[in-house]
mmCIF file of N, CA and C in Angstrom:
data_model
loop_
_atom_site.group_PDB
_atom_site.id
_atom_site.type_symbol
_atom_site.label_atom_id
_atom_site.label_comp_id
_atom_site.label_asym_id
_atom_site.label_seq_id
_atom_site.Cartn_x
_atom_site.Cartn_y
_atom_site.Cartn_z
ATOM 1 N N ILE B 1 86.150 161.610 2.078
ATOM 2 C CA ILE B 1 84.971 162.331 1.840
ATOM 3 C C ILE B 1 84.049 162.820 0.639
ATOM 4 N N PRO B 2 84.834 163.377 0.331
ATOM 5 C CA PRO B 2 84.749 164.145 -0.990
ATOM 6 C C PRO B 2 83.936 162.901 -2.317
ATOM 7 N N ALA B 3 84.858 161.434 -2.464
ATOM 8 C CA ALA B 3 83.989 160.663 -2.568
ATOM 9 C C ALA B 3 83.085 160.065 -2.157
ATOM 10 N N ALA B 4 82.401 159.993 -0.950
ATOM 11 C CA ALA B 4 80.871 159.972 -0.614
ATOM 12 C C ALA B 4 80.547 160.813 -0.991
ATOM 13 N N THR B 5 80.890 162.174 -0.643
ATOM 14 C CA THR B 5 79.999 162.914 -1.121
ATOM 15 C C THR B 5 79.459 163.068 -2.699
ATOM 16 N N ALA B 6 80.261 163.048 -3.725
ATOM 17 C CA ALA B 6 79.788 162.749 -4.733
ATOM 18 C C ALA B 6 79.196 161.579 -4.722
ATOM 19 N N ARG B 7 79.037 159.859 -4.326
ATOM 20 C CA ARG B 7 78.113 159.453 -3.951
ATOM 21 C C ARG B 7 76.563 159.695 -3.788
ATOM 22 N N LEU B 8 76.499 160.615 -3.691
ATOM 23 C CA LEU B 8 75.331 160.312 -3.070
ATOM 24 C C LEU B 8 75.093 161.420 -3.775
ATOM 25 N N TRP B 9 75.301 162.023 -5.593
ATOM 26 C CA TRP B 9 74.269 162.823 -6.510
ATOM 27 C C TRP B 9 74.455 161.379 -7.116
ATOM 28 N N GLY B 10 74.926 160.660 -7.355
ATOM 29 C CA GLY B 10 74.570 159.512 -8.205
ATOM 30 C C GLY B 10 75.537 159.480 -9.642
ATOM 31 N N GLY B 11 74.871 158.951 -10.537
ATOM 32 C CA GLY B 11 75.790 159.444 -11.854
ATOM 33 C C GLY B 11 76.507 157.989 -12.596
ATOM 34 N N THR B 12 76.327 158.233 -13.604
ATOM 35 C CA THR B 12 78.337 157.228 -13.803
ATOM 36 C C THR B 12 79.801 157.008 -12.986
ATOM 37 N N ILE B 13 80.542 155.989 -12.705
ATOM 38 C CA ILE B 13 81.631 156.053 -12.172
ATOM 39 C C ILE B 13 82.289 157.588 -12.629
ATOM 40 N N PHE B 14 82.548 157.973 -13.809
ATOM 41 C CA PHE B 14 82.890 158.767 -14.530
ATOM 42 C C PHE B 14 82.656 160.616 -13.814
ATOM 43 N N ALA B 15 81.412 160.369 -13.669
ATOM 44 C CA ALA B 15 80.926 161.568 -12.962
ATOM 45 C C ALA B 15 81.657 161.230 -11.667
ATOM 46 N N MET B 16 80.933 160.764 -10.356
ATOM 47 C CA MET B 16 81.101 160.729 -9.552
ATOM 48 C C MET B 16 82.569 161.243 -9.596
ATOM 49 N N THR B 17 83.762 160.270 -9.979
ATOM 50 C CA THR B 17 84.854 160.763 -9.697
ATOM 51 C C THR B 17 85.470 162.511 -9.859
ATOM 52 N N ILE B 18 84.386 163.071 -10.990
ATOM 53 C CA ILE B 18 84.168 163.885 -11.780
ATOM 54 C C ILE B 18 83.804 164.991 -10.246
ATOM 55 N N LYS B 19 83.137 164.230 -9.953
ATOM 56 C CA LYS B 19 82.681 165.083 -8.871
ATOM 57 C C LYS B 19 83.420 165.343 -8.000
ATOM 58 N N ALA B 20 83.882 163.712 -7.558
ATOM 59 C CA ALA B 20 84.607 164.739 -5.769
ATOM 60 C C ALA B 20 85.880 165.112 -6.421
ATOM 61 N N VAL B 21 86.613 165.157 -7.719
ATOM 62 C CA VAL B 21 87.429 166.088 -7.330
ATOM 63 C C VAL B 21 87.359 167.128 -6.905
ATOM 64 N N ILE B 22 86.424 168.168 -8.288
ATOM 65 C CA ILE B 22 85.802 168.760 -7.736
ATOM 66 C C ILE B 22 85.421 169.135 -6.168
ATOM 67 N N VAL B 23 85.088 168.407 -5.298
ATOM 68 C CA VAL B 23 84.767 169.184 -4.042
ATOM 69 C C VAL B 23 85.875 168.871 -3.354
ATOM 70 N N GLY B 24 86.728 167.480 -4.024
ATOM 71 C CA GLY B 24 88.191 168.154 -2.636
ATOM 72 C C GLY B 24 88.790 169.151 -3.106
ATOM 73 N N VAL B 25 89.050 169.521 -4.122
ATOM 74 C CA VAL B 25 89.381 170.984 -4.645
ATOM 75 C C VAL B 25 88.944 171.840 -3.959
ATOM 76 N N LEU B 26 87.706 171.893 -4.513
ATOM 77 C CA LEU B 26 86.436 173.196 -3.446
ATOM 78 C C LEU B 26 86.664 173.572 -2.237
ATOM 79 N N GLY B 27 86.824 171.750 -1.254
ATOM 80 C CA GLY B 27 86.410 171.541 0.541
ATOM 81 C C GLY B 27 88.238 172.107 0.677
ATOM 82 N N SER B 28 89.364 171.925 -0.534
ATOM 83 C CA SER B 28 90.532 172.206 0.308
ATOM 84 C C SER B 28 90.927 173.396 0.203
ATOM 85 N N VAL B 29 90.852 174.858 -1.010
ATOM 86 C CA VAL B 29 90.997 176.061 -0.955
ATOM 87 C C VAL B 29 90.217 176.217 0.157
ATOM 88 N N ALA B 30 88.833 176.581 -0.022
ATOM 89 C CA ALA B 30 87.944 176.384 0.790
ATOM 90 C C ALA B 30 88.594 176.921 2.976
ATOM 91 N N GLY B 31 89.330 175.141 2.695
ATOM 92 C CA GLY B 31 89.586 174.879 4.188
ATOM 93 C C GLY B 31 90.729 175.548 4.235
ATOM 94 N N LEU B 32 91.648 176.415 3.588
ATOM 95 C CA LEU B 32 92.950 176.652 3.868
ATOM 96 C C LEU B 32 92.298 177.643 3.499
ATOM 97 N N VAL B 33 91.512 178.452 3.240
ATOM 98 C CA VAL B 33 91.604 180.033 2.506
ATOM 99 C C VAL B 33 90.825 180.777 4.496
ATOM 100 N N ALA B 34 89.823 179.676 4.696
ATOM 101 C CA ALA B 34 89.783 180.094 6.219
ATOM 102 C C ALA B 34 90.394 179.801 7.126
ATOM 103 N N SER B 35 90.880 178.897 6.923
ATOM 104 C CA SER B 35 92.223 178.440 8.317
ATOM 105 C C SER B 35 92.955 180.134 8.379
ATOM 106 N N PHE B 36 93.682 180.002 7.601
ATOM 107 C CA PHE B 36 94.670 181.393 6.720
ATOM 108 C C PHE B 36 93.747 182.828 7.973
ATOM 109 N N TYR B 37 92.171 183.289 7.373
ATOM 110 C CA TYR B 37 91.971 183.912 8.523
ATOM 111 C C TYR B 37 91.802 184.176 10.120
ATOM 112 N N VAL B 38 91.343 183.007 10.423
ATOM 113 C CA VAL B 38 90.859 182.207 11.712
ATOM 114 C C VAL B 38 92.194 182.440 12.426
ATOM 115 N N ASP B 39 92.688 181.610 11.773
ATOM 116 C CA ASP B 39 94.600 181.148 12.141
ATOM 117 C C ASP B 39 94.127 180.389 13.050
ATOM 118 N N VAL B 40 93.767 179.098 12.422
ATOM 119 C CA VAL B 40 93.206 177.960 13.137
ATOM 120 C C VAL B 40 94.297 176.950 12.152
ATOM 121 N N PRO B 41 95.194 175.946 12.821
ATOM 122 C CA PRO B 41 95.294 174.742 11.594
ATOM 123 C C PRO B 41 95.151 174.160 10.153
ATOM 124 N N SER B 42 95.533 174.144 9.717
ATOM 125 C CA SER B 42 94.444 174.189 8.334
ATOM 126 C C SER B 42 94.310 172.520 7.915
ATOM 127 N N GLY B 43 94.893 172.029 8.625
ATOM 128 C CA GLY B 43 94.758 170.196 8.420
ATOM 129 C C GLY B 43 93.011 170.254 8.868
ATOM 130 N N ALA B 44 93.056 170.807 9.967
ATOM 131 C CA ALA B 44 91.897 169.943 10.071
ATOM 132 C C ALA B 44 90.738 171.182 9.900
ATOM 133 N N THR B 45 90.382 172.536 9.538
ATOM 134 C CA THR B 45 89.911 173.428 8.692
ATOM 135 C C THR B 45 89.458 172.128 7.058
ATOM 136 N N VAL B 46 90.538 171.986 6.723
ATOM 137 C CA VAL B 46 90.504 171.420 4.843
ATOM 138 C C VAL B 46 88.734 170.125 5.365
ATOM 139 N N ILE B 47 89.644 169.624 6.775
ATOM 140 C CA ILE B 47 88.384 168.336 6.981
ATOM 141 C C ILE B 47 87.599 168.720 7.408
ATOM 142 N N LEU B 48 87.100 169.483 8.164
ATOM 143 C CA LEU B 48 85.368 170.421 8.448
ATOM 144 C C LEU B 48 85.135 170.861 7.093
ATOM 145 N N ALA B 49 85.248 171.940 6.228
ATOM 146 C CA ALA B 49 85.047 172.065 5.525
ATOM 147 C C ALA B 49 84.707 170.757 4.087
ATOM 148 N N LEU B 50 85.021 169.838 4.422
ATOM 149 C CA LEU B 50 84.550 168.537 3.464
ATOM 150 C C LEU B 50 83.450 167.757 4.241
ATOM 151 N N ALA B 51 83.532 167.975 5.750
ATOM 152 C CA ALA B 51 83.023 167.137 6.237
ATOM 153 C C ALA B 51 81.422 168.180 6.668
ATOM 154 N N ALA B 52 81.105 169.739 5.474
ATOM 155 C CA ALA B 52 80.145 170.667 5.835
ATOM 156 C C ALA B 52 79.403 170.225 4.161
ATOM 157 N N ALA B 53 80.083 169.391 3.433
ATOM 158 C CA ALA B 53 80.140 169.543 2.071
ATOM 159 C C ALA B 53 79.450 168.195 2.406
ATOM 160 N N PHE B 54 80.022 166.964 2.682
ATOM 161 C CA PHE B 54 79.116 166.075 2.537
ATOM 162 C C PHE B 54 77.515 166.214 3.574
ATOM 163 N N ALA B 55 77.688 166.828 4.276
ATOM 164 C CA ALA B 55 76.309 167.535 5.856
ATOM 165 C C ALA B 55 75.646 167.639 4.265
ATOM 166 N N LEU B 56 75.581 169.198 3.455
ATOM 167 C CA LEU B 56 75.187 169.775 2.329
ATOM 168 C C LEU B 56 74.521 168.686 1.714
ATOM 169 N N ALA B 57 75.171 167.697 1.339
ATOM 170 C CA ALA B 57 75.272 166.262 0.540
ATOM 171 C C ALA B 57 73.758 166.421 0.658
ATOM 172 N N MET B 58 74.353 165.467 1.747
ATOM 173 C CA MET B 58 73.135 164.715 2.406
ATOM 174 C C MET B 58 71.840 164.526 2.820
ATOM 175 N N VAL B 59 71.983 166.524 2.989
ATOM 176 C CA VAL B 59 70.613 167.502 3.137
ATOM 177 C C VAL B 59 70.172 167.223 1.810
ATOM 178 N N SER B 60 70.677 167.740 0.539
ATOM 179 C CA SER B 60 69.978 167.741 -0.284
ATOM 180 C C SER B 60 69.450 166.656 -1.217
ATOM 181 N N ALA B 61 69.829 165.476 -0.429
ATOM 182 C CA ALA B 61 69.635 164.546 -1.396
ATOM 183 C C ALA B 61 68.801 163.552 -0.725
ATOM 184 N N SER B 62 68.443 163.912 0.376
ATOM 185 C CA SER B 62 67.521 162.827 1.463
ATOM 186 C C SER B 62 66.277 163.897 1.247
ATOM 187 N N VAL B 63 66.064 165.916 0.662
ATOM 188 C CA VAL B 63 65.098 166.419 0.365
ATOM 189 C C VAL B 63 64.382 166.520 -1.224
ATOM 190 N N LEU B 64 65.610 165.943 -2.237
ATOM 191 C CA LEU B 64 65.296 165.398 -3.206
ATOM 192 C C LEU B 64 64.555 164.243 -3.157
ATOM 193 N N ARG B 65 64.939 163.367 -2.324
ATOM 194 C CA ARG B 65 64.328 162.160 -3.056
ATOM 195 C C ARG B 65 62.678 161.928 -2.034
ATOM 196 N N ARG B 66 62.070 162.882 -1.242
ATOM 197 C CA ARG B 66 61.288 163.363 -0.781
ATOM 198 C C ARG B 66 60.522 163.801 -1.517
ATOM 199 N N THR B 67 60.712 164.415 -2.763
ATOM 200 C CA THR B 67 60.039 165.034 -4.401
ATOM 201 C C THR B 67 59.944 164.736 -5.834
#
């Protein structure tokens, strides 16, 4: 999911790799923190956090293309 999210933002392969790492780390930390406070399984929460980041990236990419 992080690689697909970074691909939506474009750039060079190096830039997409850096963006994918950043999205992956932030999504993992957000999912782990959320799972701790909500008391739900951590793996599923991390995937939901990364999917939410992908959805936001898709919306922002489509809005930026229209303008």
